[in-house]
Short mmCIF file of N, CA and C in Angstrom, two decimals:
data_model
loop_
_atom_site.label_atom_id
_atom_site.label_comp_id
_atom_site.label_asym_id
_atom_site.label_seq_id
_atom_site.Cartn_x
_atom_site.Cartn_y
_atom_site.Cartn_z
N UNK A 1 -20.28 4.15 -12.33
CA UNK A 1 -19.15 3.35 -12.14
C UNK A 1 -20.11 2.01 -11.63
N UNK A 2 -19.68 0.95 -12.48
CA UNK A 2 -20.47 -0.30 -12.16
C UNK A 2 -19.50 -1.13 -11.49
N UNK A 3 -19.48 -1.26 -10.14
CA UNK A 3 -18.47 -1.91 -9.44
C UNK A 3 -19.06 -3.39 -9.28
N UNK A 4 -18.02 -4.28 -9.05
CA UNK A 4 -18.19 -5.63 -8.73
C UNK A 4 -17.17 -5.95 -7.74
N UNK A 5 -17.19 -7.21 -7.20
CA UNK A 5 -16.18 -7.63 -6.41
C UNK A 5 -15.85 -8.97 -6.63
N UNK A 6 -14.49 -9.49 -6.68
CA UNK A 6 -14.08 -10.96 -6.90
C UNK A 6 -12.85 -10.99 -6.00
N UNK A 7 -12.60 -12.12 -5.71
CA UNK A 7 -11.35 -12.66 -4.72
C UNK A 7 -10.64 -13.53 -5.48
N UNK A 8 -9.18 -13.17 -5.40
CA UNK A 8 -8.03 -13.67 -5.86
C UNK A 8 -7.12 -14.38 -5.09
N UNK A 9 -6.83 -15.44 -5.18
CA UNK A 9 -5.75 -16.06 -4.21
C UNK A 9 -4.63 -16.73 -5.19
N UNK A 10 -3.40 -16.27 -4.74
CA UNK A 10 -2.45 -16.62 -5.48
C UNK A 10 -1.15 -16.88 -4.76
N UNK A 11 -1.17 -17.48 -4.03
CA UNK A 11 0.16 -17.49 -2.83
C UNK A 11 -0.01 -16.39 -1.81
N UNK A 12 1.10 -15.90 -1.52
CA UNK A 12 1.17 -14.95 -0.51
C UNK A 12 0.61 -13.62 -0.90
N UNK A 13 -0.57 -13.16 0.02
CA UNK A 13 -1.16 -12.04 -0.69
C UNK A 13 -0.60 -10.78 -0.75
N UNK A 14 0.31 -10.55 -0.10
CA UNK A 14 1.44 -9.27 -0.38
C UNK A 14 1.54 -8.98 -1.66
N UNK A 15 2.01 -9.75 -2.32
CA UNK A 15 2.42 -9.50 -3.85
C UNK A 15 1.24 -9.60 -4.79
N UNK A 16 0.24 -10.33 -4.52
CA UNK A 16 -0.87 -10.42 -5.36
C UNK A 16 -1.70 -9.13 -4.99
N UNK A 17 -1.80 -8.51 -3.82
CA UNK A 17 -2.47 -7.31 -3.76
C UNK A 17 -1.68 -6.14 -4.38
N UNK A 18 -0.46 -6.21 -4.41
CA UNK A 18 0.69 -5.02 -4.92
C UNK A 18 0.39 -5.20 -6.49
N UNK A 19 -0.05 -6.31 -6.89
CA UNK A 19 -0.16 -6.30 -8.56
C UNK A 19 -1.55 -6.07 -8.90
N UNK A 20 -2.35 -6.61 -8.18
CA UNK A 20 -3.77 -6.44 -8.69
C UNK A 20 -4.07 -4.79 -8.45
N UNK A 21 -3.67 -4.16 -7.36
CA UNK A 21 -4.26 -2.93 -7.29
C UNK A 21 -3.67 -1.91 -8.23
N UNK A 22 -2.62 -2.32 -9.18
CA UNK A 22 -2.10 -1.67 -10.05
C UNK A 22 -2.85 -1.62 -11.70
N UNK A 23 -3.95 -2.55 -11.69
CA UNK A 23 -4.62 -3.04 -12.75
C UNK A 23 -5.58 -2.14 -13.07
N UNK A 24 -5.67 -1.58 -14.48
CA UNK A 24 -6.62 -0.83 -14.92
C UNK A 24 -8.22 -1.24 -14.66
N UNK A 25 -9.03 -0.41 -14.07
CA UNK A 25 -10.24 -0.74 -13.72
C UNK A 25 -10.48 -1.14 -12.11
N UNK A 26 -9.41 -1.47 -11.37
CA UNK A 26 -9.53 -1.78 -9.87
C UNK A 26 -9.49 -0.63 -9.32
N UNK A 27 -10.52 -0.49 -8.52
CA UNK A 27 -10.85 0.61 -7.61
C UNK A 27 -10.36 0.45 -6.07
N UNK A 28 -10.33 -0.81 -5.65
CA UNK A 28 -9.90 -1.13 -4.34
C UNK A 28 -9.56 -2.43 -4.14
N UNK A 29 -8.67 -2.70 -3.11
CA UNK A 29 -8.24 -4.02 -2.83
C UNK A 29 -8.15 -4.06 -1.23
N UNK A 30 -8.14 -5.26 -0.63
CA UNK A 30 -8.07 -5.51 0.59
C UNK A 30 -7.50 -7.01 0.77
N UNK A 31 -6.48 -7.24 1.53
CA UNK A 31 -5.87 -8.37 1.93
C UNK A 31 -6.90 -9.18 2.75
N UNK A 32 -7.04 -10.49 2.52
CA UNK A 32 -7.84 -11.43 3.29
C UNK A 32 -7.53 -12.77 3.22
N UNK A 33 -8.86 -13.36 3.93
CA UNK A 33 -8.83 -14.90 3.72
C UNK A 33 -10.11 -15.46 3.34
N UNK A 34 -10.16 -16.22 2.16
CA UNK A 34 -11.46 -16.79 1.73
C UNK A 34 -11.64 -18.27 2.19
N UNK A 35 -12.95 -18.52 2.42
CA UNK A 35 -13.55 -19.70 2.30
C UNK A 35 -12.72 -20.60 3.47
N UNK A 36 -12.55 -20.05 4.82
CA UNK A 36 -12.25 -20.62 5.94
C UNK A 36 -13.50 -21.13 6.59
N UNK A 37 -13.50 -21.68 7.94
CA UNK A 37 -14.49 -22.16 8.60
C UNK A 37 -14.84 -21.02 9.63
N UNK A 38 -14.02 -20.00 9.97
CA UNK A 38 -14.27 -19.26 11.09
C UNK A 38 -14.38 -17.81 10.69
N UNK A 39 -14.94 -16.94 11.51
CA UNK A 39 -15.14 -15.35 11.12
C UNK A 39 -14.07 -14.51 11.81
N UNK A 40 -13.07 -15.10 12.31
CA UNK A 40 -12.19 -14.53 12.99
C UNK A 40 -10.56 -14.63 12.57
N UNK A 41 -9.75 -13.71 12.99
CA UNK A 41 -8.28 -13.96 12.62
C UNK A 41 -7.71 -14.58 13.79
N UNK A 42 -8.41 -14.84 15.11
CA UNK A 42 -7.97 -15.36 16.13
C UNK A 42 -7.81 -16.80 16.29
N UNK A 43 -8.24 -17.46 15.22
CA UNK A 43 -8.25 -18.98 15.47
C UNK A 43 -7.21 -19.56 14.49
N UNK A 44 -6.67 -20.65 14.86
CA UNK A 44 -5.66 -21.49 13.99
C UNK A 44 -6.06 -21.55 12.44
N UNK A 45 -5.06 -22.17 11.62
CA UNK A 45 -5.51 -22.37 10.25
C UNK A 45 -6.79 -22.89 10.31
N UNK A 46 -7.79 -22.48 9.41
CA UNK A 46 -8.97 -23.44 9.37
C UNK A 46 -9.41 -23.43 8.03
N UNK A 47 -8.72 -23.56 7.03
CA UNK A 47 -9.13 -23.98 5.53
C UNK A 47 -8.80 -23.00 4.76
N UNK A 48 -8.46 -21.71 5.33
CA UNK A 48 -8.87 -20.56 4.18
C UNK A 48 -7.67 -20.30 3.17
N UNK A 49 -7.82 -19.75 2.17
CA UNK A 49 -6.69 -19.31 1.26
C UNK A 49 -6.57 -17.91 1.49
N UNK A 50 -5.17 -17.62 1.45
CA UNK A 50 -4.82 -16.15 1.27
C UNK A 50 -5.52 -15.44 0.18
N UNK A 51 -6.11 -14.37 0.31
CA UNK A 51 -6.61 -13.73 -0.94
C UNK A 51 -6.72 -12.26 -0.92
N UNK A 52 -7.12 -11.75 -2.03
CA UNK A 52 -7.20 -10.26 -2.17
C UNK A 52 -8.48 -9.92 -2.73
N UNK A 53 -9.49 -9.27 -1.95
CA UNK A 53 -10.81 -8.90 -2.25
C UNK A 53 -10.32 -7.56 -3.28
N UNK A 54 -11.04 -7.80 -4.40
CA UNK A 54 -10.81 -7.03 -5.44
C UNK A 54 -12.06 -6.39 -5.86
N UNK A 55 -12.12 -4.90 -5.70
CA UNK A 55 -13.33 -4.32 -6.21
C UNK A 55 -13.05 -3.64 -7.69
N UNK A 56 -13.83 -3.89 -8.50
CA UNK A 56 -13.42 -3.22 -9.85
C UNK A 56 -14.66 -2.64 -10.63
N UNK A 57 -14.54 -1.92 -11.49
CA UNK A 57 -15.38 -0.92 -12.38
C UNK A 57 -15.34 -2.00 -13.62
N UNK A 58 -16.72 -2.94 -13.79
CA UNK A 58 -16.93 -3.65 -14.82
C UNK A 58 -17.04 -2.91 -16.20
N UNK A 59 -17.34 -1.43 -16.07
CA UNK A 59 -17.30 -0.73 -17.41
C UNK A 59 -15.94 -0.34 -17.90
N UNK A 60 -14.93 -0.81 -17.07
CA UNK A 60 -13.39 -0.52 -17.58
C UNK A 60 -12.71 -1.91 -17.98
N UNK A 61 -13.07 -2.95 -16.96
CA UNK A 61 -12.17 -4.15 -16.92
C UNK A 61 -13.17 -5.40 -16.61
N UNK A 62 -13.10 -6.41 -17.42
CA UNK A 62 -14.13 -7.44 -17.35
C UNK A 62 -13.54 -8.45 -16.36
N UNK A 63 -14.29 -9.23 -15.82
CA UNK A 63 -13.93 -10.51 -14.95
C UNK A 63 -12.82 -11.29 -15.87
N UNK A 64 -12.98 -11.72 -17.27
CA UNK A 64 -12.20 -12.36 -17.93
C UNK A 64 -10.90 -11.53 -17.96
N UNK A 65 -10.88 -10.50 -18.35
CA UNK A 65 -9.67 -9.62 -18.42
C UNK A 65 -8.80 -9.67 -17.07
N UNK A 66 -9.50 -9.65 -15.90
CA UNK A 66 -8.93 -9.75 -14.56
C UNK A 66 -8.27 -11.26 -14.43
N UNK A 67 -9.01 -11.97 -14.63
CA UNK A 67 -8.24 -13.32 -14.79
C UNK A 67 -7.20 -13.48 -15.51
N UNK A 68 -7.23 -13.23 -16.60
CA UNK A 68 -6.09 -13.11 -17.56
C UNK A 68 -4.88 -12.47 -17.04
N UNK A 69 -5.21 -11.29 -16.58
CA UNK A 69 -3.94 -10.55 -15.91
C UNK A 69 -3.38 -11.42 -14.72
N UNK A 70 -4.27 -11.92 -13.64
CA UNK A 70 -4.01 -12.69 -12.68
C UNK A 70 -3.24 -14.00 -13.09
N UNK A 71 -3.45 -14.52 -14.32
CA UNK A 71 -2.81 -15.55 -14.75
C UNK A 71 -1.29 -15.36 -14.94
N UNK A 72 -0.93 -14.12 -15.12
CA UNK A 72 0.32 -13.64 -15.36
C UNK A 72 1.28 -13.60 -14.17
N UNK A 73 0.64 -13.63 -13.13
CA UNK A 73 1.54 -13.85 -11.68
C UNK A 73 1.45 -15.25 -10.91
N UNK A 74 0.70 -16.09 -11.47
CA UNK A 74 0.69 -17.32 -10.72
C UNK A 74 1.14 -18.54 -11.81
N UNK A 75 1.39 -19.67 -10.98
CA UNK A 75 1.81 -20.97 -11.67
C UNK A 75 0.54 -21.50 -11.57
N UNK A 76 -0.38 -21.87 -12.55
CA UNK A 76 -1.68 -22.27 -12.42
C UNK A 76 -1.56 -23.75 -12.48
N UNK A 77 -0.45 -24.45 -12.84
CA UNK A 77 -0.50 -25.93 -12.44
C UNK A 77 0.30 -26.40 -11.01
N UNK A 78 0.27 -25.63 -10.33
CA UNK A 78 1.00 -25.60 -8.72
C UNK A 78 -0.01 -25.95 -7.84
N UNK A 79 0.00 -26.97 -7.18
CA UNK A 79 -1.10 -27.48 -5.86
C UNK A 79 -0.60 -26.77 -4.80
N UNK A 80 -1.06 -25.93 -3.98
CA UNK A 80 -0.76 -25.49 -2.87
C UNK A 80 0.61 -24.80 -2.55
N UNK A 81 1.13 -24.09 -3.56
CA UNK A 81 2.32 -23.68 -3.69
C UNK A 81 2.49 -22.56 -4.66
N UNK A 82 3.15 -21.53 -4.25
CA UNK A 82 3.50 -20.35 -5.18
C UNK A 82 4.84 -19.69 -4.89
N UNK A 83 5.98 -19.94 -5.56
CA UNK A 83 7.22 -19.50 -5.07
C UNK A 83 7.62 -20.36 -4.00
N UNK A 84 8.20 -19.70 -2.88
CA UNK A 84 8.76 -20.52 -1.70
C UNK A 84 7.59 -20.58 -0.85
N UNK A 85 6.36 -20.30 -1.03
CA UNK A 85 5.20 -20.50 -0.07
C UNK A 85 4.58 -21.71 -0.38
N UNK A 86 4.38 -22.23 0.74
CA UNK A 86 4.01 -23.74 0.53
C UNK A 86 2.94 -24.02 1.47
N UNK A 87 1.88 -24.79 1.33
CA UNK A 87 0.66 -24.93 2.22
C UNK A 87 -0.55 -24.80 1.58
N UNK A 88 -1.65 -25.29 2.17
CA UNK A 88 -2.76 -25.02 1.66
C UNK A 88 -3.50 -23.56 1.46
N UNK A 89 -2.96 -22.73 2.42
CA UNK A 89 -3.24 -21.57 2.41
C UNK A 89 -2.85 -20.76 1.28
N UNK A 90 -1.78 -21.14 0.61
CA UNK A 90 -1.16 -20.68 -0.72
C UNK A 90 -1.55 -21.20 -1.87
N UNK A 91 -2.66 -21.86 -1.94
CA UNK A 91 -3.22 -22.51 -3.05
C UNK A 91 -3.77 -21.30 -3.93
N UNK A 92 -3.92 -21.42 -5.45
CA UNK A 92 -4.51 -20.59 -6.15
C UNK A 92 -5.89 -20.71 -6.25
N UNK A 93 -6.73 -19.60 -6.21
CA UNK A 93 -7.99 -19.74 -6.51
C UNK A 93 -8.72 -18.29 -6.72
N UNK A 94 -9.94 -18.56 -7.33
CA UNK A 94 -10.90 -17.31 -7.66
C UNK A 94 -12.13 -17.70 -7.08
N UNK A 95 -12.55 -16.69 -6.45
CA UNK A 95 -13.93 -16.93 -5.57
C UNK A 95 -15.05 -15.65 -5.84
N UNK A 96 -16.14 -15.95 -5.89
CA UNK A 96 -16.93 -14.66 -5.94
C UNK A 96 -18.58 -15.07 -5.45
N UNK A 97 -19.06 -14.19 -5.13
CA UNK A 97 -20.60 -14.37 -4.87
C UNK A 97 -21.53 -14.22 -5.87
N UNK A 98 -20.99 -13.79 -7.04
CA UNK A 98 -21.67 -13.52 -8.16
C UNK A 98 -21.39 -14.93 -9.16
N UNK A 99 -22.33 -15.58 -9.41
CA UNK A 99 -22.29 -16.88 -10.25
C UNK A 99 -21.97 -16.36 -11.64
N UNK A 100 -22.16 -15.21 -12.13
CA UNK A 100 -21.85 -15.01 -13.42
C UNK A 100 -20.19 -14.92 -13.59
N UNK A 101 -19.70 -14.43 -12.38
CA UNK A 101 -18.09 -14.33 -12.43
C UNK A 101 -17.42 -15.66 -12.28
N UNK A 102 -18.08 -16.62 -11.55
CA UNK A 102 -17.45 -18.06 -11.53
C UNK A 102 -17.56 -18.74 -12.92
N UNK A 103 -18.86 -18.34 -13.64
CA UNK A 103 -19.14 -19.00 -15.01
C UNK A 103 -18.02 -18.35 -15.69
N UNK A 104 -17.61 -16.94 -15.81
CA UNK A 104 -16.62 -16.36 -16.74
C UNK A 104 -15.31 -17.05 -16.35
N UNK A 105 -14.86 -17.09 -15.14
CA UNK A 105 -13.77 -17.73 -14.94
C UNK A 105 -13.48 -19.48 -15.54
N UNK A 106 -14.61 -20.14 -15.24
CA UNK A 106 -14.75 -21.52 -15.81
C UNK A 106 -14.61 -21.32 -17.30
N UNK A 107 -15.36 -20.58 -17.91
CA UNK A 107 -15.13 -20.35 -19.41
C UNK A 107 -13.64 -20.10 -19.89
N UNK A 108 -13.06 -19.07 -19.12
CA UNK A 108 -11.79 -18.66 -19.41
C UNK A 108 -10.74 -19.92 -19.59
N UNK A 109 -10.82 -20.54 -18.34
CA UNK A 109 -9.80 -21.66 -18.03
C UNK A 109 -10.32 -22.78 -19.24
N UNK A 110 -11.50 -22.94 -19.39
CA UNK A 110 -11.78 -24.11 -20.64
C UNK A 110 -11.29 -23.66 -21.82
N UNK A 111 -11.16 -22.38 -22.30
CA UNK A 111 -10.72 -22.14 -23.48
C UNK A 111 -9.32 -22.06 -23.65
N UNK A 112 -8.50 -22.25 -22.63
CA UNK A 112 -7.04 -22.27 -22.72
C UNK A 112 -6.68 -23.52 -23.25
N UNK A 113 -5.52 -23.52 -24.00
CA UNK A 113 -4.81 -24.74 -24.58
C UNK A 113 -4.28 -25.77 -23.30
N UNK A 114 -4.00 -25.24 -22.35
CA UNK A 114 -3.58 -26.03 -21.29
C UNK A 114 -4.50 -26.26 -20.08
N UNK A 115 -5.88 -26.11 -20.39
CA UNK A 115 -6.92 -26.46 -19.33
C UNK A 115 -6.88 -27.54 -18.53
N UNK A 116 -6.62 -28.70 -19.19
CA UNK A 116 -6.55 -29.84 -18.59
C UNK A 116 -5.51 -29.83 -17.27
N UNK A 117 -4.42 -28.93 -17.31
CA UNK A 117 -3.33 -29.01 -16.49
C UNK A 117 -3.60 -28.06 -15.30
N UNK A 118 -4.55 -27.01 -15.52
CA UNK A 118 -4.66 -25.83 -14.52
C UNK A 118 -5.47 -26.69 -13.22
N UNK A 119 -4.85 -26.00 -12.05
CA UNK A 119 -5.32 -26.49 -10.79
C UNK A 119 -5.99 -25.50 -9.92
N UNK A 120 -6.26 -24.17 -10.63
CA UNK A 120 -6.74 -23.18 -9.70
C UNK A 120 -8.03 -23.52 -9.40
N UNK A 121 -8.35 -23.16 -8.22
CA UNK A 121 -9.59 -23.49 -7.44
C UNK A 121 -10.85 -22.33 -7.73
N UNK A 122 -11.82 -22.77 -8.36
CA UNK A 122 -12.91 -21.61 -8.81
C UNK A 122 -14.11 -22.20 -8.10
N UNK A 123 -14.51 -21.19 -6.89
CA UNK A 123 -15.61 -21.55 -6.42
C UNK A 123 -16.33 -20.55 -5.87
N UNK A 124 -17.49 -20.82 -5.43
CA UNK A 124 -18.36 -19.41 -4.80
C UNK A 124 -17.60 -19.13 -3.50
N UNK A 125 -17.69 -17.80 -3.07
CA UNK A 125 -17.18 -17.70 -1.77
C UNK A 125 -18.15 -17.85 -0.77
N UNK A 126 -17.52 -18.48 0.13
CA UNK A 126 -18.50 -18.87 1.30
C UNK A 126 -18.16 -18.03 2.80
N UNK A 127 -17.05 -17.53 2.74
CA UNK A 127 -16.55 -16.99 3.90
C UNK A 127 -15.43 -16.00 3.53
N UNK A 128 -15.30 -14.77 4.16
CA UNK A 128 -14.21 -13.91 3.93
C UNK A 128 -14.07 -13.05 5.30
N UNK A 129 -12.59 -13.08 5.65
CA UNK A 129 -12.27 -12.34 6.83
C UNK A 129 -11.22 -11.49 6.29
N UNK A 130 -11.10 -10.28 6.73
CA UNK A 130 -10.12 -9.10 6.16
C UNK A 130 -8.84 -9.52 7.25
N UNK A 131 -7.80 -9.44 6.47
CA UNK A 131 -6.37 -9.66 7.10
C UNK A 131 -6.09 -8.54 8.01
N UNK A 132 -5.42 -8.64 9.06
CA UNK A 132 -4.70 -7.52 9.93
C UNK A 132 -4.27 -6.37 9.24
N UNK A 133 -4.19 -5.23 9.87
CA UNK A 133 -3.62 -4.10 9.12
C UNK A 133 -2.37 -4.35 8.81
N UNK A 134 -1.65 -4.87 9.36
CA UNK A 134 -0.24 -5.15 9.00
C UNK A 134 0.09 -5.78 7.74
N UNK A 135 -0.98 -6.50 7.29
CA UNK A 135 -0.91 -7.38 5.95
C UNK A 135 -1.54 -6.44 4.75
N UNK A 136 -2.41 -5.29 5.23
CA UNK A 136 -2.87 -4.41 4.15
C UNK A 136 -1.71 -3.70 3.47
N UNK A 137 -1.73 -3.77 2.26
CA UNK A 137 -0.67 -3.03 1.26
C UNK A 137 0.72 -3.21 1.91
N UNK A 138 1.00 -4.37 2.33
CA UNK A 138 2.42 -4.81 3.02
C UNK A 138 3.53 -4.21 2.29
N UNK A 139 3.46 -4.75 0.93
CA UNK A 139 4.73 -4.23 0.05
C UNK A 139 4.95 -2.84 -0.09
N UNK A 140 3.96 -2.09 -0.11
CA UNK A 140 3.98 -0.63 -0.22
C UNK A 140 4.63 -0.23 1.03
N UNK A 141 4.34 -0.66 2.13
CA UNK A 141 4.99 -0.09 3.60
C UNK A 141 6.53 -0.82 3.56
N UNK A 142 6.65 -2.04 3.06
CA UNK A 142 7.82 -2.70 3.21
C UNK A 142 8.30 -3.19 1.88
N UNK A 143 8.79 -2.42 1.02
CA UNK A 143 8.88 -2.80 -0.42
C UNK A 143 9.98 -3.96 -0.47
N UNK A 144 10.92 -4.17 0.61
CA UNK A 144 12.04 -5.13 0.54
C UNK A 144 11.71 -6.42 1.26
N UNK A 145 10.38 -6.63 1.62
CA UNK A 145 9.89 -7.91 2.18
C UNK A 145 9.77 -8.82 1.00
N UNK A 146 9.87 -10.17 1.52
CA UNK A 146 9.78 -11.18 0.60
C UNK A 146 8.74 -11.28 -0.46
N UNK A 147 8.81 -11.39 -1.52
CA UNK A 147 7.42 -11.47 -2.47
C UNK A 147 8.01 -12.74 -3.47
N UNK A 148 6.93 -13.37 -3.88
CA UNK A 148 7.47 -14.60 -4.80
C UNK A 148 7.35 -14.09 -6.27
N UNK A 149 6.75 -12.84 -6.41
CA UNK A 149 6.41 -12.32 -7.75
C UNK A 149 7.49 -11.45 -8.02
N UNK A 150 8.18 -11.33 -9.34
CA UNK A 150 9.40 -10.41 -9.61
C UNK A 150 8.77 -8.94 -9.66
N UNK A 151 9.58 -8.21 -9.21
CA UNK A 151 9.37 -6.80 -9.02
C UNK A 151 8.88 -6.30 -10.25
N UNK A 152 9.58 -6.48 -11.33
CA UNK A 152 9.25 -6.07 -12.72
C UNK A 152 7.78 -6.30 -13.17
N UNK A 153 7.35 -7.63 -12.82
CA UNK A 153 6.03 -7.80 -12.92
C UNK A 153 5.00 -7.19 -12.07
N UNK A 154 5.30 -7.07 -10.83
CA UNK A 154 4.43 -6.42 -9.85
C UNK A 154 4.12 -4.86 -10.17
N UNK A 155 4.96 -4.45 -11.02
CA UNK A 155 4.83 -2.88 -11.43
C UNK A 155 4.55 -2.81 -12.92
N UNK A 156 4.29 -3.88 -13.69
CA UNK A 156 4.08 -3.71 -15.33
C UNK A 156 2.82 -2.78 -15.60
N UNK A 157 1.69 -2.86 -14.65
CA UNK A 157 0.41 -2.04 -14.99
C UNK A 157 0.35 -0.76 -14.00
N UNK A 158 1.42 -0.38 -13.24
CA UNK A 158 1.47 0.76 -12.50
C UNK A 158 0.82 1.86 -13.11
N UNK A 159 -0.09 2.46 -12.76
CA UNK A 159 -0.78 3.61 -13.05
C UNK A 159 0.07 4.88 -12.93
#
């Protein structure tokens, strides 16, 4: 298995994690915070984006394929908002410590006909903090909690 890790921010992380964990080639997900200033959950908002750490098998699914699937659940034209979730922490973004991943995402966006309207942040990962246990796989534990992603889309790729 050729595993890699990439981080997806698409509004509230509950739905993003519920969707991503069903995708082919995804071997693990973890709810967290990307690119904040601190390394703790005990601080006030510090610039982070809610995200899902995604470990995947690159022999099964490519970064480009994951990004294409991620675009099914986000509004790539919306700044700091997905559904009813509004604020900088709900911005859309894709982060990685691997420069090849960043390049693949930039290439994917550049090839789209709507590329000039897309506001998805694409940056190297500079900081990651795992979310509290109560946020891990939240929609699996509490399926009736609010989610900005329609249920039929959340389960489209369920294994």
